[in-house]
PDB file of C-alpha atoms in Angstrom:
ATOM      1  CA  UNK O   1       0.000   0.000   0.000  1.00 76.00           C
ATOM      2  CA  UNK O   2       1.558   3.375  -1.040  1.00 92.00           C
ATOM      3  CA  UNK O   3       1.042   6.662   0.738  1.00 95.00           C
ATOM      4  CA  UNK O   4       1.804   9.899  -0.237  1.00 95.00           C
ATOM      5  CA  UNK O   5       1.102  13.146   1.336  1.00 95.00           C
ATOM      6  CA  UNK O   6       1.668  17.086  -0.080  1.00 95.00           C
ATOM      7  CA  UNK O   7       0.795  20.398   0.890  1.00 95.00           C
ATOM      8  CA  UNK O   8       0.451  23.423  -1.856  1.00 94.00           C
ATOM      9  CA  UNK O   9      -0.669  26.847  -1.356  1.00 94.00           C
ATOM     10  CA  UNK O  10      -4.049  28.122  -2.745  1.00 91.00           C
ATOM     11  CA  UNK O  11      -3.968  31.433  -4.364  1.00 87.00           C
ATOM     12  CA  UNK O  12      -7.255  31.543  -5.551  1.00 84.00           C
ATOM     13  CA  UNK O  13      -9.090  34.860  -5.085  1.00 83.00           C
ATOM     14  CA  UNK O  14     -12.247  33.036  -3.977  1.00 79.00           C
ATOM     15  CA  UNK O  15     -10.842  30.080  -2.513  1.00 79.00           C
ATOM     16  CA  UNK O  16     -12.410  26.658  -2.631  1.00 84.00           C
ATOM     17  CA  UNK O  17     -15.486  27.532  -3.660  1.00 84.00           C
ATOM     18  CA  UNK O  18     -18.058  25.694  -6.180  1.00 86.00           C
ATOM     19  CA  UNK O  19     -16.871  25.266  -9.018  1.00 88.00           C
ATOM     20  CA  UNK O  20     -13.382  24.597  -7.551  1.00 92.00           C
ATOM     21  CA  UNK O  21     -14.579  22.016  -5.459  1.00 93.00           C
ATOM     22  CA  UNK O  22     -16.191  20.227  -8.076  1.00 93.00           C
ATOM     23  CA  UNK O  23     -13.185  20.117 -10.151  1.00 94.00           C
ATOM     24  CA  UNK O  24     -11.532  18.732  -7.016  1.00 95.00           C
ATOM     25  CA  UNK O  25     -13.610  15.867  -6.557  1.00 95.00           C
ATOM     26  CA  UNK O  26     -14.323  14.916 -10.024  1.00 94.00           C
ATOM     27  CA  UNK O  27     -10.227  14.799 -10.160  1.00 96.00           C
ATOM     28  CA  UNK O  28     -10.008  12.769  -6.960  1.00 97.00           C
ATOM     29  CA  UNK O  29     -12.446  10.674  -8.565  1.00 95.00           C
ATOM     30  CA  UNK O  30     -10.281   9.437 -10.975  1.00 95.00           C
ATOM     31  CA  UNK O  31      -7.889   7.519  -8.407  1.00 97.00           C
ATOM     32  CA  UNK O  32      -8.600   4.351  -7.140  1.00 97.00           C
ATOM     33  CA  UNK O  33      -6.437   5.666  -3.696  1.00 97.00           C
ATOM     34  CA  UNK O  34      -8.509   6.804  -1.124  1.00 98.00           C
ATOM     35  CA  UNK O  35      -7.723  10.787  -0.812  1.00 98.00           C
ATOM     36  CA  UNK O  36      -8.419  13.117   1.588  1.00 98.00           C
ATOM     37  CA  UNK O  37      -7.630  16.454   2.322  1.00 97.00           C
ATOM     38  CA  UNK O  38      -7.391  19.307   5.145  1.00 96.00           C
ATOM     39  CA  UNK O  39      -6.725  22.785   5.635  1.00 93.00           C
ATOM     40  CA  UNK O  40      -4.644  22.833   8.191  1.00 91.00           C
ATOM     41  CA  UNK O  41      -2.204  20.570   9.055  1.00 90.00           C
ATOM     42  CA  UNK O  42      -3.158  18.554  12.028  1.00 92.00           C
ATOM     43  CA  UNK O  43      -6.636  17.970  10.253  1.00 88.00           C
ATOM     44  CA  UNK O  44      -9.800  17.389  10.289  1.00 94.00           C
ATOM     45  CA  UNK O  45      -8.934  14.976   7.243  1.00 96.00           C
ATOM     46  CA  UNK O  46     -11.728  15.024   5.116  1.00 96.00           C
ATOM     47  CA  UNK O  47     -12.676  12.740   2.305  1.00 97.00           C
ATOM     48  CA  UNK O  48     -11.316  14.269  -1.139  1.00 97.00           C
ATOM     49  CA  UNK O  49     -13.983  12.374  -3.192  1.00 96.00           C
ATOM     50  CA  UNK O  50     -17.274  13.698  -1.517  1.00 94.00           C
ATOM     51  CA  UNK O  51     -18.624  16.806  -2.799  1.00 92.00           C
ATOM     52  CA  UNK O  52     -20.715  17.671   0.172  1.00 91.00           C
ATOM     53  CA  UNK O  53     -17.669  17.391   2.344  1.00 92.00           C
ATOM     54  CA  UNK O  54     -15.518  19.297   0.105  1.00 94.00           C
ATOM     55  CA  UNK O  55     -17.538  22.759  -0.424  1.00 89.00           C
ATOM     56  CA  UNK O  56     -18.200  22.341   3.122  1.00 89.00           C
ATOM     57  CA  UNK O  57     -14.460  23.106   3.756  1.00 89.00           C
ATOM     58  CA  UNK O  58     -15.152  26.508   2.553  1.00 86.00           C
ATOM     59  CA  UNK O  59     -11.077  26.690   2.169  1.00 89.00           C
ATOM     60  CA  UNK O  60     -11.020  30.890   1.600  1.00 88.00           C
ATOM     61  CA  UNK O  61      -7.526  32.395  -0.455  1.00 88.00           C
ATOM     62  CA  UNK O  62      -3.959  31.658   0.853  1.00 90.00           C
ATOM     63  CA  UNK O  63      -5.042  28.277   2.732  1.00 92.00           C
ATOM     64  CA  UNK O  64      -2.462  25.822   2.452  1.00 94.00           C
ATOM     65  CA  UNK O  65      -4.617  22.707   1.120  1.00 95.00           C
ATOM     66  CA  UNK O  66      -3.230  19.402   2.270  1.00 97.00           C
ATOM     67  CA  UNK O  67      -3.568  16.234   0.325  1.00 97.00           C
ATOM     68  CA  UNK O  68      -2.764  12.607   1.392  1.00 97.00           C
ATOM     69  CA  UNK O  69      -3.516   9.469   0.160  1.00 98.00           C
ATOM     70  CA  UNK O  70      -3.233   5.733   0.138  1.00 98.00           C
ATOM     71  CA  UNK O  71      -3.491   3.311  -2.233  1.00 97.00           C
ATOM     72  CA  UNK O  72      -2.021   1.935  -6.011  1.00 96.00           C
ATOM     73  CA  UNK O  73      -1.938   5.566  -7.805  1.00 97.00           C
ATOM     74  CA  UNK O  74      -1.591   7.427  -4.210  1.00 97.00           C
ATOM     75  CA  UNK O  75       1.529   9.305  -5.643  1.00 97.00           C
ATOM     76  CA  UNK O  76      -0.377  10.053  -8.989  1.00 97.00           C
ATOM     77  CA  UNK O  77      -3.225  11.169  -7.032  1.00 97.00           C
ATOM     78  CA  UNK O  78      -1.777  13.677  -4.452  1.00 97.00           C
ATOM     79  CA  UNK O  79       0.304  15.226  -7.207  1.00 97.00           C
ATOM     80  CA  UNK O  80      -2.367  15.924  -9.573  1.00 97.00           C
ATOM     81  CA  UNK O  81      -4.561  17.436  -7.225  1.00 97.00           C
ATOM     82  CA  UNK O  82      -1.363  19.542  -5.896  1.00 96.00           C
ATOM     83  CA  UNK O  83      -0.751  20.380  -9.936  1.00 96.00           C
ATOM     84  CA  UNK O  84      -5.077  21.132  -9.805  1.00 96.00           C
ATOM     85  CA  UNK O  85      -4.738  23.472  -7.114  1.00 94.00           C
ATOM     86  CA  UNK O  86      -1.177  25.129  -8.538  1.00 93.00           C
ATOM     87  CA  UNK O  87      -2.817  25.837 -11.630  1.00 92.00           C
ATOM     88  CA  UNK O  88      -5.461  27.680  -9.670  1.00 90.00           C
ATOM     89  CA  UNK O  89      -7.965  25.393 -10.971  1.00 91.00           C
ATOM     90  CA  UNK O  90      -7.094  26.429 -14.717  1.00 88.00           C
ATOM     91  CA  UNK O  91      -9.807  29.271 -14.192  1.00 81.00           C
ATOM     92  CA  UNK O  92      -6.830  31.988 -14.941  1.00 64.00           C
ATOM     93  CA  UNK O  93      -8.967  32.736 -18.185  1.00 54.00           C
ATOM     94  CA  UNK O  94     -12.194  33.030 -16.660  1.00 52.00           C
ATOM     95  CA  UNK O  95     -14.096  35.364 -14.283  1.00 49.00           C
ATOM     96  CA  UNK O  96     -13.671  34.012 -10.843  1.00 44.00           C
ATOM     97  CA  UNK O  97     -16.823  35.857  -9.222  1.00 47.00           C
ATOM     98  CA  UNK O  98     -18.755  33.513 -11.628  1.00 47.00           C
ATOM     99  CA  UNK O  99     -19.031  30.544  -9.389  1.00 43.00           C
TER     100      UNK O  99
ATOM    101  CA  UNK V   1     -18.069   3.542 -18.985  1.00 51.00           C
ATOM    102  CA  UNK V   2     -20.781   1.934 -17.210  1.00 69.00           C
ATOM    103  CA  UNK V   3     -24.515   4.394 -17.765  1.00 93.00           C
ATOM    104  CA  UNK V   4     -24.429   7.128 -15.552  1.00 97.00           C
ATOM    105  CA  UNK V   5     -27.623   8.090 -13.301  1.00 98.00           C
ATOM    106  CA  UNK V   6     -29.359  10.855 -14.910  1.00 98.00           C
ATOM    107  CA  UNK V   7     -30.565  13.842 -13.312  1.00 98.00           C
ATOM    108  CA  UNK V   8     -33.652  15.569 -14.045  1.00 98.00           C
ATOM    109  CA  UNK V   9     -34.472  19.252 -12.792  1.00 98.00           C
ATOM    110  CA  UNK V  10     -38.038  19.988 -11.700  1.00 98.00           C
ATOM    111  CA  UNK V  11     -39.146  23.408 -11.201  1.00 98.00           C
ATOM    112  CA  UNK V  12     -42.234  25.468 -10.385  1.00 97.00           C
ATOM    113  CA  UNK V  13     -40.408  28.292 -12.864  1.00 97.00           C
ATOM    114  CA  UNK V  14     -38.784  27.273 -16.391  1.00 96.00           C
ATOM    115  CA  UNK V  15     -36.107  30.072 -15.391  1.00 96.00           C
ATOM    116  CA  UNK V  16     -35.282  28.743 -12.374  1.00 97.00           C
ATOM    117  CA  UNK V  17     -34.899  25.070 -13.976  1.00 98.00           C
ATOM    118  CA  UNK V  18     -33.087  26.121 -17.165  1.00 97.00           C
ATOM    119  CA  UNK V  19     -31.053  28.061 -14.862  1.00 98.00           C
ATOM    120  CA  UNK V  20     -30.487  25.063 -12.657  1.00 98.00           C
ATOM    121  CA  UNK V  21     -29.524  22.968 -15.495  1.00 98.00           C
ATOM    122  CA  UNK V  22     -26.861  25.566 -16.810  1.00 97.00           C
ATOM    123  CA  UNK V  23     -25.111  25.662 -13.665  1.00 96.00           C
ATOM    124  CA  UNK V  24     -24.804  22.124 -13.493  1.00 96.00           C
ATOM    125  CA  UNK V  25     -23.662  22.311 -17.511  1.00 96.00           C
ATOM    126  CA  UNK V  26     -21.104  24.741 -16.482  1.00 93.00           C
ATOM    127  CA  UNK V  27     -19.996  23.011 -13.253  1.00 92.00           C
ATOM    128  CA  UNK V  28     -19.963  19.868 -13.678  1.00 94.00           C
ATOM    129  CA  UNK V  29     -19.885  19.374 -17.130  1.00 93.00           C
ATOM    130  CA  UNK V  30     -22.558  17.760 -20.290  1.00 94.00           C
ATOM    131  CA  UNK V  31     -21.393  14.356 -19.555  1.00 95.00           C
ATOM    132  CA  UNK V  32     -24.175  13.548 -17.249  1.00 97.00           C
ATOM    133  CA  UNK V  33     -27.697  12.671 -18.872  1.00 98.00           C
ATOM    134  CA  UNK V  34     -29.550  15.859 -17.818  1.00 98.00           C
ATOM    135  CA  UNK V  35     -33.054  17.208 -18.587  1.00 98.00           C
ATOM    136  CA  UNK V  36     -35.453  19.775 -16.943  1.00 98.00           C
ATOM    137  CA  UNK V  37     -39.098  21.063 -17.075  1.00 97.00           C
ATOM    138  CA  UNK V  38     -40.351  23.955 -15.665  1.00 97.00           C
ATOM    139  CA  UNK V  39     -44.096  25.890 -15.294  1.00 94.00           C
ATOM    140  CA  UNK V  40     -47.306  24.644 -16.905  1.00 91.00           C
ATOM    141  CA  UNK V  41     -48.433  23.924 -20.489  1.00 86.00           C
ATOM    142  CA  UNK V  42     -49.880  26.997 -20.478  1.00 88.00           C
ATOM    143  CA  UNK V  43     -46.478  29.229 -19.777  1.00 85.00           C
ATOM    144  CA  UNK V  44     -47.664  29.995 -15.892  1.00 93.00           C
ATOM    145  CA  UNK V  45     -45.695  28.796 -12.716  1.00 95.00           C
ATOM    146  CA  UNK V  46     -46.258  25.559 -11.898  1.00 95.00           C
ATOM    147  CA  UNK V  47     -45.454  21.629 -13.352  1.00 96.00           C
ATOM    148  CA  UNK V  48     -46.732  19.002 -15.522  1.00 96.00           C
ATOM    149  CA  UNK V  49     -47.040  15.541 -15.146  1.00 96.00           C
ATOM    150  CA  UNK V  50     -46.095  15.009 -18.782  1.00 96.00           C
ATOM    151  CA  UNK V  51     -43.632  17.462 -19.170  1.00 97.00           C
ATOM    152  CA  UNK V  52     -42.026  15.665 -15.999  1.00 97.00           C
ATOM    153  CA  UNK V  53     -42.279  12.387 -17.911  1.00 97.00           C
ATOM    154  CA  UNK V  54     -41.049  13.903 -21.148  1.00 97.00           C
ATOM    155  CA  UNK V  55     -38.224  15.050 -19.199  1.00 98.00           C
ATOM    156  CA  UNK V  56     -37.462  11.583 -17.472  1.00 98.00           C
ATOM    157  CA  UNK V  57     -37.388   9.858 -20.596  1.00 98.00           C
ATOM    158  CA  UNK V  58     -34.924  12.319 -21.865  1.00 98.00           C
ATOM    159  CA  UNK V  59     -32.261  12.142 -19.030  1.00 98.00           C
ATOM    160  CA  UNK V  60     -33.038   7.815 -18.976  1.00 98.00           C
ATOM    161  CA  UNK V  61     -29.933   5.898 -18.011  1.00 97.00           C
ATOM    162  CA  UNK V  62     -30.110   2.269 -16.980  1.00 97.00           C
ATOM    163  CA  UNK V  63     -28.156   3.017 -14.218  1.00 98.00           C
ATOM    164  CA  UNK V  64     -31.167   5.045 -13.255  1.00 98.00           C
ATOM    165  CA  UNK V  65     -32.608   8.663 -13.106  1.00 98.00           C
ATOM    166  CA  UNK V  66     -32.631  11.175  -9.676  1.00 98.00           C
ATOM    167  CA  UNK V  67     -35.207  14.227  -9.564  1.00 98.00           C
ATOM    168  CA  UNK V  68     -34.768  17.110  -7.575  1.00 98.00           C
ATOM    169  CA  UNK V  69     -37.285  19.239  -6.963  1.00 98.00           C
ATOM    170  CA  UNK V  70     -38.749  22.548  -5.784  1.00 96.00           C
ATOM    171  CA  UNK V  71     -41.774  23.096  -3.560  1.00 92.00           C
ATOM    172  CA  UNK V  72     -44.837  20.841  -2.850  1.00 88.00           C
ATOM    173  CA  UNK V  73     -46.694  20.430  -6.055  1.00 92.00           C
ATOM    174  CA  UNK V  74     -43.000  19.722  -8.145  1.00 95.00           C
ATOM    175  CA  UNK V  75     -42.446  16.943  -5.828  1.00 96.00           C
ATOM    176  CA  UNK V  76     -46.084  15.625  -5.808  1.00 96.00           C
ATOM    177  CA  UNK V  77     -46.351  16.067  -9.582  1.00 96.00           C
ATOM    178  CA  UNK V  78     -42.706  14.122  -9.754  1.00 97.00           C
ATOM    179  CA  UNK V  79     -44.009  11.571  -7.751  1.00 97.00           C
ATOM    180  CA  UNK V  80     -47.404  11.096 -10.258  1.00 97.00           C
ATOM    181  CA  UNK V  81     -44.784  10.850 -12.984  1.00 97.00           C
ATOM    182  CA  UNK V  82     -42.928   8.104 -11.639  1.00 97.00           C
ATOM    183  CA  UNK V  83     -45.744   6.025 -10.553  1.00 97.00           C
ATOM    184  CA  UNK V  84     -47.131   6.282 -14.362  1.00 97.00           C
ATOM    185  CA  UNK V  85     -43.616   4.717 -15.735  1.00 96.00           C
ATOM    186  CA  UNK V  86     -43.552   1.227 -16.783  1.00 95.00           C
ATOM    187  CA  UNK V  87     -42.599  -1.006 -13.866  1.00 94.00           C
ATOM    188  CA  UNK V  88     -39.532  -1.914 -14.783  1.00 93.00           C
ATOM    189  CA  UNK V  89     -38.094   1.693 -15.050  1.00 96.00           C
ATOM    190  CA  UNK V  90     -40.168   3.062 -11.920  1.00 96.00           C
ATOM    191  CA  UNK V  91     -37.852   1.250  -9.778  1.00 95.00           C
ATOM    192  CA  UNK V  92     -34.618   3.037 -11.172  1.00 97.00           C
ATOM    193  CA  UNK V  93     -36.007   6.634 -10.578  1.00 98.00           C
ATOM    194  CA  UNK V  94     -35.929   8.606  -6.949  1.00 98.00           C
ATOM    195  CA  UNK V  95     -36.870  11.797  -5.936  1.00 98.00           C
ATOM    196  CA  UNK V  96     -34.145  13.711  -3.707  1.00 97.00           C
ATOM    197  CA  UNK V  97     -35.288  15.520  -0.634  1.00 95.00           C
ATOM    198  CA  UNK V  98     -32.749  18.476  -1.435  1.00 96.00           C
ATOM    199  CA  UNK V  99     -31.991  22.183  -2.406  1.00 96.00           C
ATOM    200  CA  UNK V 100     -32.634  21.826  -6.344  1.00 97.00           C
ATOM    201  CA  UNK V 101     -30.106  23.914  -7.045  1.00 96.00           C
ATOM    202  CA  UNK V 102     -27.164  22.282  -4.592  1.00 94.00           C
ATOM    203  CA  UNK V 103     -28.541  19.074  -5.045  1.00 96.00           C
ATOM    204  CA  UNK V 104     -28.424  19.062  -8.683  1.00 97.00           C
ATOM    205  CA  UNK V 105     -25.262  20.618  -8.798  1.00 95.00           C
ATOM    206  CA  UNK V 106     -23.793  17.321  -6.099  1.00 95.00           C
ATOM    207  CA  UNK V 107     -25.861  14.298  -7.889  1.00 97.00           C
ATOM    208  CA  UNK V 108     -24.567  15.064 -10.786  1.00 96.00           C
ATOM    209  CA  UNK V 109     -20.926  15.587  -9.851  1.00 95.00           C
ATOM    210  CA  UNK V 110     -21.619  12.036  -7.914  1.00 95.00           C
ATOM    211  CA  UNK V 111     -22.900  10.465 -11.420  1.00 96.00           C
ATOM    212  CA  UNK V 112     -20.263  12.279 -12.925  1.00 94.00           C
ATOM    213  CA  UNK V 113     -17.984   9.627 -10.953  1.00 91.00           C
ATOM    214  CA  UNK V 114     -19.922   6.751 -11.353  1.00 93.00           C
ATOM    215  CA  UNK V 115     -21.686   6.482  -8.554  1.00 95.00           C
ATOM    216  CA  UNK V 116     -25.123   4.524  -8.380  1.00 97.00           C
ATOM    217  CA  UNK V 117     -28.493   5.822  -7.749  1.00 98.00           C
ATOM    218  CA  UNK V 118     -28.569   5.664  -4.334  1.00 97.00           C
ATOM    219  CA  UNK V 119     -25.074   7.084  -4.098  1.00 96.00           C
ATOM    220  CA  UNK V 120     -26.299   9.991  -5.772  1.00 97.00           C
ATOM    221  CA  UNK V 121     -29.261  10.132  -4.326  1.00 97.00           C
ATOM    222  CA  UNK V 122     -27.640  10.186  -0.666  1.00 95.00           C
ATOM    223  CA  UNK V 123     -25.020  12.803  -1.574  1.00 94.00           C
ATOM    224  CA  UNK V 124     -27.743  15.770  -2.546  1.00 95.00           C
ATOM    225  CA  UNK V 125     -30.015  14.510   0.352  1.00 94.00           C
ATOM    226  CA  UNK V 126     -26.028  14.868   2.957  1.00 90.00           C
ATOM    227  CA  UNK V 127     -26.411  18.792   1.935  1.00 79.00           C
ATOM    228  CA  UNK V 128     -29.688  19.435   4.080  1.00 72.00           C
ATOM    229  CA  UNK V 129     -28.169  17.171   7.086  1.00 63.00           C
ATOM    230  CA  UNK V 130     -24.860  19.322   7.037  1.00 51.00           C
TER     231      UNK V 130
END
């Protein structure tokens, strides 16, 4: 069983809000790993593949988002949502207030 | 790619359910069998029984369809609907007791990942126990 964990920076002016989250989960989704993540260090770990759980984080600008999994693709996993979260959820091009 | 559950949007107002649908469109993508109805056949506020069906049949997966609703008379007309399905689909179609909005917005991102009905179903209906 393979674990990884990594931490990245969110610079997104709204934070983790809807439409964020959703391209969150439906990316954690796509791992067979179970993946979690926190907003602060010492936890709460919550479940990176429920939607409820993940808006419900209401993560605002400048939280440092943690990610950690466990499983086959666990290094896959943590990195891509790290690389999600980097690329401020690729909406660079698009109007942030819109979701 | 196994079916994914379909999600149909039932609203008193065919804003408010067009609207419903294009945030779930825009959120969560058009990969997710999606219809909605909205008002009655004469233009008012208010639902139909056959535009509920119509809309049904449109979002149909095998892997089954969840309808969220508005207020009382979208959820009793939804209900009507169902019952008047042939048996063997009635079974594969629920009706959420959620936000329409949210809860659209959630099922479909849990179809979106495969999930089954009752997985969706139980992931709009988490939002009002949070």
């Amino acid at each position: 069983m393979n674990e990884a964990q990594t931490s990245v920076l969110m610079v997104h002016k709204i934070g983790l809000h809807a439409r964020p989250s959703v391209k969150l989960t439906k990316l954690a989704k796509g791992f067979t790993s179970k993946v979690e993540l926190a907003v602060a260090a010492e936890g709460p770990w919550i479940d990176a593949k429920s939607i409820v759980k993940v808006m419900a984080a209401k993560a605002p600008q400048d939280t440092v988002l943690h990610f950690r999994a466990s499983g086959d693709d666990a290094e896959n996993a943590v990195r891509a949502l790290a690389d999600l979260v980097t690329r401020d959820f690729d909406e660079d091009r698009e109007d942030a207030s819109h979701g | 790619m196994t079916d994914r559950v379909g999600i149909v949007i039932v609203s008193h107002s065919p804003d408010v359910a067009r609207g419903t649908a294009d945030m779930v469109r825009q959120m969560v993508g058009t990969d997710v069998p999606l219809a909605q109805c909205g008002g009655d056949p004469d233009g008012g506020l208010g639902t139909s029984v056959e535009n509920i069906m119509t809309a049904i049949a449109e979002a149909w997966s095998e892997a089954g369809v969840a309808i969220l609703v508005d207020l009382g008379g979208a959820e009793t007309n939804s209900e009507m609907a169902v019952e008047m399905l042939p048996a063997e689909q009635r079974d594969k179609v629920v009706i959420c007791n959620a936000p329409i909005v949210e809860g659209a917005v959630m099922a479909a991102t849990e179809s979106w990942g495969g999930a089954t009905l009752s997985e969706v179903r139980s992931t709009a209906e988490e939002l009002s126990a949070s």
